[in-house]
Coordinates of C-alpha atoms and ligand atoms in Angstrom, one line a residue:
X804 CA -58.9 87.6 10.9
X805 CA -58.6 90.3 13.8
X806 CA -60.9 88.1 16.1
X807 CA -59.5 84.5 15.0
X808 CA -56.3 85.5 15.6
X809 CA -57.0 87.3 19.0
X810 CA -58.6 84.2 19.9
X811 CA -56.6 81.5 19.0
X812 CA -53.2 83.6 19.8
X813 CA -54.7 85.9 23.0
X814 CA -56.7 82.8 24.1
X815 CA -54.0 79.8 24.3
X816 CA -51.6 82.4 25.3
X817 CA -53.5 83.2 28.8
X818 CA -55.0 79.7 29.0
X819 CA -51.3 79.3 28.8
X820 CA -50.2 82.0 31.4
X821 CA -51.9 80.3 33.8
X822 CA -51.5 76.9 33.7
X823 CA -47.3 77.5 33.8
X824 CA -47.9 79.6 36.8
X825 CA -51.1 78.7 38.5
X826 CA -49.4 75.7 40.7
X827 CA -46.4 77.6 42.1
X828 CA -47.1 80.9 42.0
X829 CA -50.5 79.5 44.6
X830 CA -48.6 77.3 46.6
X831 CA -45.9 79.6 47.1
X832 CA -48.3 82.0 48.3
X833 CA -50.4 79.9 50.9
X834 CA -47.0 78.8 51.9
X835 CA -45.6 82.0 52.5
X836 CA -49.1 83.4 54.0
X837 CA -49.1 80.1 56.9
X838 CA -45.4 80.5 57.8
X839 CA -46.1 84.3 58.8
X840 CA -50.0 83.5 60.5
X841 CA -48.2 81.1 62.3
X842 CA -45.2 82.7 64.1
X843 CA -47.6 85.8 64.6
X844 CA -50.2 83.7 66.7
X845 CA -46.5 81.7 68.0
X846 CA -45.6 85.2 69.0
X847 CA -48.7 86.5 70.2
X848 CA -52.2 86.1 69.9
X849 CA -53.5 90.3 69.7
X850 CA -50.7 90.4 66.6
X851 CA -51.7 87.0 64.9
X852 CA -55.5 87.8 64.6
X853 CA -54.3 91.5 63.5
X854 CA -52.5 90.4 61.1
X855 CA -55.4 87.4 60.4
X856 CA -58.0 89.9 59.9
X857 CA -56.0 92.1 58.0
X858 CA -54.8 89.7 55.1
X859 CA -58.4 88.6 54.6
X860 CA -59.8 92.7 54.3
X861 CA -57.6 92.8 51.9
X862 CA -57.6 89.7 49.7
X863 CA -61.6 91.0 50.1
X864 CA -61.3 94.3 48.6
X865 CA -58.4 93.3 46.0
X866 CA -61.4 90.3 44.7
X867 CA -63.8 93.2 44.7
X868 CA -62.1 96.0 43.0
X869 CA -60.4 93.5 39.9
X870 CA -63.2 93.6 38.2
X871 CA -63.0 97.4 38.4
X872 CA -61.0 98.2 35.9
X873 CA -61.9 94.7 33.2
X874 CA -64.6 96.0 31.0
X875 CA -62.7 99.6 30.6
X876 CA -59.5 97.2 29.7
X877 CA -61.1 94.8 27.0
X878 CA -62.7 97.7 25.7
X879 CA -59.2 99.5 25.1
X880 CA -58.0 96.6 23.8
X881 CA -61.0 96.5 20.7
X882 CA -60.3 99.5 20.0
X883 CA -56.5 98.9 19.2
X884 CA -57.3 96.0 17.6
X885 CA -59.7 98.5 15.3
X886 CA -56.6 100.7 15.2
X887 CA -53.8 98.0 13.9
X888 CA -56.3 96.7 11.0
X889 CA -57.2 100.2 9.9
X890 CA -53.6 100.3 9.6
X891 CA -52.9 96.9 8.1
X892 CA -55.7 98.1 6.0
X893 CA -54.5 101.2 4.7
X894 CA -51.1 100.4 4.5
X895 CA -52.3 97.3 2.1
X896 CA -54.5 99.5 -0.1
X897 CA -51.9 102.5 -0.3
X898 CA -51.3 102.5 -3.7
X899 CA -55.3 103.0 -4.7
X900 CA -55.2 105.4 -1.7
X901 CA -52.6 107.3 -3.6
X902 CA -53.9 106.7 -7.1
X903 CA -57.4 108.3 -5.5
X904 CA -56.0 111.3 -3.6
X905 CA -57.6 109.8 -1.1
X906 CA -54.0 110.7 1.9
X907 CA -56.4 113.2 3.2
X908 CA -59.4 111.5 4.3
X909 CA -57.6 108.6 5.0
X910 CA -55.7 110.7 7.6
X911 CA -58.9 112.2 9.1
X912 CA -60.1 108.8 9.8
X913 CA -57.4 107.8 11.1
X914 CA -56.8 110.6 13.8
X915 CA -61.0 109.8 14.8
X916 CA -59.3 105.9 15.2
X917 CA -56.1 107.5 17.5
X918 CA -58.3 109.6 19.3
X919 CA -60.5 107.3 19.6
X920 CA -58.0 104.9 20.9
X921 CA -56.6 107.6 23.3
X922 CA -59.5 108.2 24.9
X923 CA -60.5 104.7 26.0
X924 CA -56.3 103.9 26.9
X925 CA -56.9 106.6 29.4
X926 CA -60.0 105.7 30.8
X927 CA -58.5 101.7 31.2
X928 CA -55.4 103.7 32.6
X929 CA -57.4 106.0 35.2
X930 CA -59.5 102.6 36.7
X931 CA -56.7 100.6 36.6
X932 CA -54.4 103.5 38.3
X933 CA -57.6 103.5 41.1
X934 CA -57.2 100.2 42.0
X935 CA -53.2 100.1 42.2
X936 CA -53.6 103.0 44.7
X937 CA -56.3 101.5 46.4
X938 CA -53.8 98.4 47.0
X939 CA -50.8 100.7 47.8
X940 CA -53.2 102.8 50.1
X941 CA -54.7 99.5 52.1
X942 CA -50.7 98.1 52.3
X943 CA -49.6 101.9 53.9
X944 CA -52.6 101.1 56.4
X945 CA -51.0 98.1 57.0
X946 CA -48.4 99.6 58.3
X947 CA -49.9 102.2 60.7
X948 CA -51.7 99.3 62.5
X949 CA -48.9 97.2 62.7
X950 CA -47.4 100.1 64.8
X951 CA -49.6 100.9 66.3
X952 CA -50.2 97.2 67.7
X953 CA -46.5 96.8 68.2
X954 CA -46.3 100.4 70.5
X955 CA -49.9 99.2 72.1
X956 CA -47.9 95.4 72.4
X957 CA -44.0 96.7 73.8
X958 CA -45.9 99.9 76.3
X959 CA -47.9 96.4 77.7
X960 CA -44.4 95.0 78.2
X961 CA -46.5 91.6 75.9
X962 CA -43.6 91.4 73.6
X963 CA -39.7 93.0 73.2
X964 CA -39.2 95.5 71.1
X965 CA -37.5 93.2 68.5
X966 CA -41.1 91.6 68.4
X967 CA -42.5 94.7 67.4
X968 CA -40.0 95.4 64.9
X969 CA -41.2 91.4 63.3
X970 CA -44.3 92.2 63.5
X971 CA -44.1 95.6 61.1
X972 CA -41.6 93.6 58.9
X973 CA -44.3 90.1 58.0
X974 CA -47.3 92.7 58.1
X975 CA -45.5 94.0 54.9
X976 CA -44.2 90.6 53.5
X977 CA -48.3 90.1 53.5
X978 CA -48.5 91.7 50.3
X979 CA -46.4 90.1 48.1
X980 CA -48.6 86.7 48.4
X981 CA -52.0 87.7 48.4
X982 CA -50.9 89.9 45.2
X983 CA -49.3 86.9 43.6
X984 CA -52.5 84.5 44.6
X985 CA -55.7 87.5 43.7
X986 CA -53.5 87.8 40.3
X987 CA -54.2 83.9 39.6
X988 CA -57.3 84.1 40.5
X989 CA -58.1 86.3 38.1
X990 CA -55.8 84.8 35.6
X991 CA -58.3 81.6 36.5
X992 CA -61.3 83.7 35.5
X993 CA -59.6 84.6 32.2
X994 CA -58.0 80.9 31.3
X995 CA -61.7 80.0 32.0
X996 CA -63.4 82.5 29.5
X997 CA -60.0 81.7 26.7
X998 CA -61.1 78.0 27.4
X999 CA -64.7 78.1 26.6
X1000 CA -64.0 80.5 23.5
X1001 CA -61.7 78.0 22.0
X1002 CA -64.1 75.2 22.7
X1003 CA -66.2 77.3 20.6
X1004 CA -63.8 77.3 18.3
X1005 CA -62.7 73.3 17.9
X1006 CA -66.3 72.5 18.0
X1007 CA -66.8 74.8 14.4
X1008 CA -67.9 72.1 11.9
X1009 CA -66.4 72.8 8.2
X1010 CA -69.3 73.3 5.5
X1011 CA -67.4 70.7 3.3
X1012 CA -67.7 67.7 5.4
X1013 CA -63.9 65.9 4.5
X1014 CA -64.6 62.4 5.2
X1015 CA -65.0 60.8 1.4
X1016 CA -62.8 57.9 1.3
X1017 CA -62.3 57.7 -2.8
X1018 CA -59.0 58.5 -4.6
X1019 CA -59.7 60.2 -8.1
X1020 CA -58.2 58.7 -11.3
X1021 CA -55.4 59.0 -13.4
X1022 CA -54.6 60.6 -16.4
X1023 CA -57.1 63.7 -17.3
X1024 CA -60.5 63.9 -15.2
X1025 CA -64.1 64.3 -16.5
X1026 CA -66.3 66.8 -15.0
X1027 CA -70.0 66.5 -14.4
X1028 CA -72.1 68.8 -13.0
X1029 CA -75.8 67.8 -13.0
X1030 CA -78.6 70.2 -12.0
X1031 CA -76.4 72.8 -9.4
X1032 CA -78.1 75.5 -7.9
X1033 CA -76.0 76.9 -5.4
X1034 CA -76.6 80.5 -2.6
X1035 CA -73.2 81.9 -0.9
X1036 CA -76.3 82.9 2.3
X1037 CA -79.7 82.6 2.2
X1038 CA -79.9 85.4 -0.7
X1039 CA -80.7 84.2 -4.4
X1040 CA -79.0 81.9 -5.6
X1041 CA -75.8 82.7 -7.3
X1042 CA -76.1 79.2 -9.7
X1043 CA -79.7 77.7 -10.9
X1044 CA -79.8 74.4 -11.9
X1045 CA -76.5 74.9 -13.8
X1046 CA -76.1 70.9 -15.9
X1047 CA -72.6 70.7 -17.8
X1048 CA -70.6 67.9 -18.9
X1049 CA -67.0 67.3 -20.2
X1050 CA -65.0 64.2 -21.5
X1051 CA -61.5 63.8 -20.0
X1052 CA -59.5 66.1 -21.7
X1053 CA -61.3 68.4 -23.3
X1054 CA -60.4 72.4 -23.0
X1055 CA -62.9 74.4 -21.8
X1056 CA -63.6 78.0 -22.3
X1057 CA -66.3 79.9 -19.5
X1058 CA -67.4 83.1 -20.3
X1059 CA -70.3 86.0 -18.8
X1060 CA -70.3 89.1 -17.9
X1061 CA -68.5 89.7 -14.7
X1062 CA -71.1 88.7 -11.7
X1063 CA -72.8 86.1 -13.9
X1064 CA -70.9 82.9 -11.4
X1065 CA -68.2 81.7 -13.3
X1066 CA -65.5 81.7 -10.3
X1067 CA -68.2 79.9 -8.3
X1068 CA -68.4 77.3 -10.3
X1069 CA -64.8 76.9 -10.2
X1070 CA -65.0 76.7 -6.8
X1071 CA -67.4 74.6 -6.6
X1072 CA -65.2 72.1 -8.8
X1073 CA -63.1 73.0 -6.5
X1074 CA -64.8 71.7 -3.8
X1075 CA -64.2 75.1 -1.4
X1076 CA -68.0 74.3 -1.8
X1077 CA -71.0 71.9 -1.6
X1078 CA -74.2 73.0 -3.9
X1079 CA -77.1 73.1 -2.1
X1080 CA -79.1 70.6 -5.2
X1081 CA -77.7 68.5 -7.0
X1082 CA -74.1 67.2 -7.6
X1083 CA -70.6 67.6 -8.9
X1084 CA -68.9 64.3 -10.6
X1085 CA -65.5 64.2 -11.1
X1086 CA -63.6 61.4 -12.6
X1087 CA -67.1 59.8 -12.6
X1088 CA -66.8 60.6 -8.4
X1089 CA -69.2 62.5 -6.5
X1090 CA -66.9 64.9 -4.9
X1091 CA -68.4 64.3 -1.6
X1092 CA -66.9 61.0 -1.9
X1093 CA -63.2 61.7 -2.9
X1094 CA -60.7 62.2 -0.5
X1095 CA -59.6 65.9 0.0
X1096 CA -56.2 65.1 -0.1
X1097 CA -56.5 63.1 -3.7
X1098 CA -58.7 66.9 -4.7
X1099 CA -55.8 68.7 -3.6
X1100 CA -53.3 66.4 -6.0
X1101 CA -55.5 66.2 -9.0
X1102 CA -57.3 69.6 -9.5
X1103 CA -55.2 72.6 -9.6
X1104 CA -56.6 76.4 -9.2
X1105 CA -55.5 79.2 -10.3
X1106 CA -56.8 82.1 -9.3
X1107 CA -57.6 85.5 -10.0
X1108 CA -55.8 87.1 -7.4
X1109 CA -52.5 84.8 -6.8
X1110 CA -51.0 85.2 -4.0
X1111 CA -47.4 85.4 -3.3
X1112 CA -46.1 84.9 -0.2
X1113 CA -42.6 86.5 1.7
X1114 CA -39.8 84.1 0.9
X1115 CA -37.6 83.3 -2.2
X1116 CA -39.6 81.9 -5.7
X1117 CA -38.5 78.4 -4.9
X1118 CA -40.4 78.4 -1.9
X1119 CA -43.9 80.4 -3.3
X1120 CA -43.2 77.2 -6.3
X1121 CA -43.0 74.9 -3.8
X1122 CA -45.1 76.0 -1.0
X1123 CA -42.3 75.5 0.7
X1124 CA -41.6 71.9 0.3
X1125 CA -38.0 71.7 0.9
X1126 CA -37.7 68.1 -0.8
X1127 CA -38.4 69.5 -4.3
X1128 CA -35.2 69.6 -6.1
X1129 CA -34.3 72.6 -7.6
X1130 CA -33.8 71.6 -11.1
X1131 CA -37.6 70.7 -11.2
X1132 CA -38.4 74.2 -9.9
X1133 CA -36.4 75.5 -12.5
X1134 CA -37.7 73.5 -15.5
X1135 CA -40.8 74.5 -14.7
X1136 CA -41.0 77.9 -14.6
X1137 CA -38.6 77.1 -17.9
X1138 CA -42.3 75.6 -19.1
X1139 CA -44.0 78.7 -18.0
X1140 CA -41.4 80.7 -19.9
X1141 CA -40.3 82.7 -16.9
X1142 CA -37.0 80.7 -17.9
X1143 CA -35.3 84.1 -19.2
X1144 CA -36.9 86.1 -16.5
X1145 CA -35.3 84.2 -13.7
X1146 CA -31.4 83.6 -15.4
X1147 CA -31.9 87.2 -15.1
X1148 CA -32.0 87.7 -11.8
X1149 CA -28.8 87.8 -10.0
X1150 CA -30.1 85.0 -7.3
X1151 CA -32.8 82.6 -9.9
X1152 CA -34.4 81.1 -8.3
X1153 CA -33.4 82.4 -4.8
X1154 CA -34.3 85.7 -5.4
X1155 CA -36.4 86.9 -2.7
X1156 CA -40.3 88.4 -3.3
X1157 CA -42.7 90.1 -0.8
X1158 CA -46.2 88.9 0.3
X1159 CA -47.5 91.3 -1.4
X1160 CA -45.3 90.9 -4.2
X1161 CA -42.4 93.0 -4.4
X1162 CA -40.3 93.6 -7.2
X1163 CA -42.6 91.0 -9.6
X1164 CA -45.4 92.4 -11.5
X1165 CA -49.1 90.7 -11.8
X1166 CA -48.1 88.9 -14.9
X1167 CA -45.2 87.5 -13.1
X1168 CA -47.1 86.4 -10.1
X1169 CA -49.7 84.6 -12.5
X1170 CA -46.8 82.9 -14.2
X1171 CA -45.5 81.9 -11.0
X1172 CA -48.6 80.3 -9.5
X1173 CA -49.0 78.6 -13.0
X1174 CA -45.7 76.9 -12.7
X1175 CA -47.1 76.1 -8.9
X1176 CA -49.9 74.1 -10.7
X1177 CA -47.2 73.0 -13.3
X1178 CA -45.3 70.8 -10.5
X1179 CA -48.6 69.0 -9.1
X1180 CA -49.5 67.1 -12.5
X1181 CA -52.7 67.9 -12.0
X1182 CA -55.8 65.7 -14.1
X1183 CA -57.8 68.7 -13.9
X1184 CA -56.6 72.5 -14.3
X1185 CA -58.7 75.6 -13.0
X1186 CA -57.6 78.8 -14.6
X1187 CA -59.3 82.0 -13.4
X1188 CA -58.2 84.6 -15.5
X1189 CA -57.1 87.8 -13.6
X1190 CA -59.4 90.6 -15.2
X1191 CA -56.7 93.1 -15.4
X1192 CA -55.1 93.2 -18.7
X1193 CA -51.2 92.6 -19.3
X1194 CA -48.7 94.4 -21.8
X1195 CA -49.5 92.3 -25.4
X1196 CA -45.7 89.9 -24.8
X1197 CA -46.7 89.2 -21.5
X1198 CA -49.9 88.4 -22.9
X1199 CA -48.1 86.4 -25.3
X1200 CA -45.5 84.0 -22.9
X1201 CA -49.1 83.7 -20.3
X1202 CA -50.5 82.2 -23.7
X1203 CA -48.0 79.6 -24.3
X1204 CA -47.8 78.7 -20.7
X1205 CA -51.4 77.9 -20.4
X1206 CA -51.6 75.8 -23.9
X1207 CA -48.2 73.7 -22.0
X1208 CA -50.1 73.5 -19.5
X1209 CA -52.9 72.4 -20.2
X1210 CA -51.4 70.0 -22.6
X1211 CA -53.4 67.0 -22.3
X1212 CA -55.3 68.0 -19.2
X1213 CA -58.8 68.9 -18.3
X1214 CA -59.1 72.1 -18.0
X1215 CA -61.6 75.1 -17.6
X1216 CA -60.0 78.4 -18.3
X1217 CA -62.2 82.0 -17.3
X1218 CA -61.1 84.1 -19.8
X1219 CA -61.4 88.0 -20.1
X1220 CA -59.5 87.3 -23.1
X1221 CA -60.1 86.8 -27.0
X1222 CA -56.9 85.0 -26.6
X1223 CA -56.9 83.0 -23.9
X1224 CA -60.4 81.2 -25.7
X1225 CA -59.0 80.5 -28.8
X1226 CA -57.5 77.4 -28.6
X1227 CA -60.6 75.7 -26.5
X1228 CA -61.9 73.2 -27.6
X1229 CA -66.1 74.2 -25.8
X1230 CA -67.3 77.8 -24.9
X1231 CA -69.4 77.7 -22.0
X1232 CA -71.5 80.9 -21.8
X1233 CA -73.1 82.4 -18.3
X1234 CA -75.3 84.5 -18.0
X1235 CA -77.3 85.1 -13.9
X1236 CA -76.3 82.0 -12.8
X1237 CA -77.8 80.0 -16.0
X1238 CA -75.6 78.8 -18.7
X1239 CA -77.3 79.7 -21.1
X1240 CA -74.8 78.6 -24.0
X1241 CA -72.5 75.0 -24.2
X1242 CA -71.9 73.8 -27.7
X1243 CA -68.0 73.7 -29.8
X1244 CA -65.9 76.7 -29.9
X1245 CA -66.4 76.0 -33.6
X1246 CA -70.1 76.0 -33.7
X1247 CA -70.9 79.2 -31.6
X1248 CA -68.3 81.0 -33.6
X1249 CA -70.2 79.9 -36.7
X1250 CA -73.5 80.8 -35.8
X1251 CA -74.4 84.5 -35.5
X1252 CA -77.0 84.1 -33.6
X1253 CA -75.0 83.1 -30.6
X1254 CA -74.1 85.2 -27.7
X1255 CA -70.7 83.8 -28.4
X1256 CA -70.5 85.3 -31.7
X1257 CA -72.4 88.5 -30.4
X1258 CA -69.4 88.9 -27.7
X1259 CA -66.6 87.9 -30.1
X1260 CA -68.3 90.8 -32.6
X1261 CA -67.8 93.2 -30.3
X1262 CA -64.0 92.7 -28.4
X1263 CA -62.3 95.6 -28.9
X1264 CA -57.8 94.6 -28.4
X1265 CA -58.7 91.1 -27.9
X1266 CA -60.8 92.3 -24.7
X1267 CA -64.3 90.9 -24.3
X1268 CA -66.6 94.0 -23.7
X1269 CA -69.5 93.8 -21.3
X1270 CA -71.8 95.5 -24.2
X1271 CA -75.4 96.4 -23.1
X1272 CA -75.6 95.4 -26.5
X1273 CA -73.9 92.0 -26.3
X1274 CA -77.3 89.8 -25.5
X1275 CA -76.2 87.7 -22.1
Ligands
ATP81 P1 -66.0 88.2 -12.4 O1 -66.0 87.7 -13.8 O2 -65.8 89.4 -11.6 O3 -65.0 87.6 -11.7 P2 -68.4 86.0 -11.4 O4 -68.9 85.6 -12.8 O5 -66.4 84.9 -11.4 O6 -67.5 87.4 -11.9 P3 -68.7 85.5 -9.1 O7 -66.7 85.6 -8.1 O8 -68.7 83.9 -9.6 O9 -68.7 85.9 -10.4 O10 -70.0 85.4 -8.3 C1 -71.1 85.4 -8.5 C2 -72.0 86.2 -7.8 O11 -71.6 85.5 -6.2 C3 -72.3 87.1 -7.4 O12 -72.5 88.4 -7.0 C4 -70.7 88.2 -6.0 O13 -71.8 88.9 -5.8 C5 -72.1 86.3 -5.5 N1 -70.5 86.1 -4.5 C6 -69.5 85.8 -5.0 N2 -68.6 85.2 -3.7 C7 -69.1 85.7 -3.0 C8 -68.9 85.1 -1.2 N3 -68.1 84.8 -0.8 N4 -70.0 85.2 -0.4 C9 -71.3 86.1 -0.9 N5 -71.5 86.3 -1.9 C10 -70.5 86.3 -3.1
MG82 MG1 -64.6 85.7 -11.2

């Protein structure tokens, strides 16, 4: 994310800065320089040549030394980005760090990163100072040259003392336009580099092409996975030859050990990725042919770790859409079973919650995400249940909320709790990316040789256990 932000924000700023100043700065600098040269040559040919040659030397030196500190400055920026990345990550993980007593370790790492930042920063600063001191030295030299030339010409009776003062004064005036022009040249280089980086960014092609034109049908949606094979990268396939068909309105429980590919299946259903082989059809349409808008509108996905944004509960339910009336938000939250909680808050649905979910529990966050899905009225709901456990009271609210939410819709529910799949119609058991079992829930529960029955038998406190003895 840091690199991406730097590319979008840093590069665009460099380009904007260049193009907002470039013409004006360069033009005014060139005009001022030309004016100085003309007047100098007009006053005295010798003075004119001295000033012109001096200006060329200064410009040459400045351009030559400009790049002297660039590498060191880039280095410094890189380390500074690392430092902020480090701080951000540790702040986000502060609970984990405390709970594991990792505070001193983190502080030691922090010191190391800070030390690197300090050393690189000092080096870059020193190099920049060399350029700065050199340019001050050059212009002091310029003053000496102007004084010498002036004195020589005055004593030779070529010019008056007033003209000598003019030469000195204009010599000092050279500094600003020359710096202005060389600065702009440097900015132009940076902008050119930024432009080419941005061009690479714009030419990135999404993994999933979004040119489909078909619209998903209304009502509950059917699902058909046909010989789906999928891998995230070159590594081994995460899903292998998975074929599953579900009629519209069915409720499916997806079970399997951690890492067996449950979330991956749901990501294919929501078309975060396309399968490497095989097809995913929803509502009878290959997802590759469906418009992205239709996918967003008709498929709702509640993920394993719900993200809340800095804003009110209302904002979080509507995704900051002001056109949704408050009453609809309120009733969605009530349907989900959060009515009492909302009524107990001093500002109701306008209560602020933080980006990391400050003032809201994991269970409540999950329920707020249910309300998001509820507002949309989708034809397919995908629920990826968080594997962390919630208290029994919230569990009941959650189970009721899920029942409400999936009423009259197709639903794929990844469950870690027995209670969550108590009412589903069908069960799919996944093992190492292969669908090893798929049948009506009752059929599987009644078959003592099924993996599902084994899971039921070993479930403790209503939670499926990843037991070695469970044959998955
Ligand atoms: P859990 O019950 O822990 O949520 P899961 O069944 O949902 O597990 P998946 O998230 O589907 O498991 O992951 C299946 C496999 O794919 C795992 O081996 C995982 O390491 C790998 N995987 C998941 N996401 C990615 C990703 N973005 N890039 C590469 N590999 C991934
Ligand atoms: Mg998962």
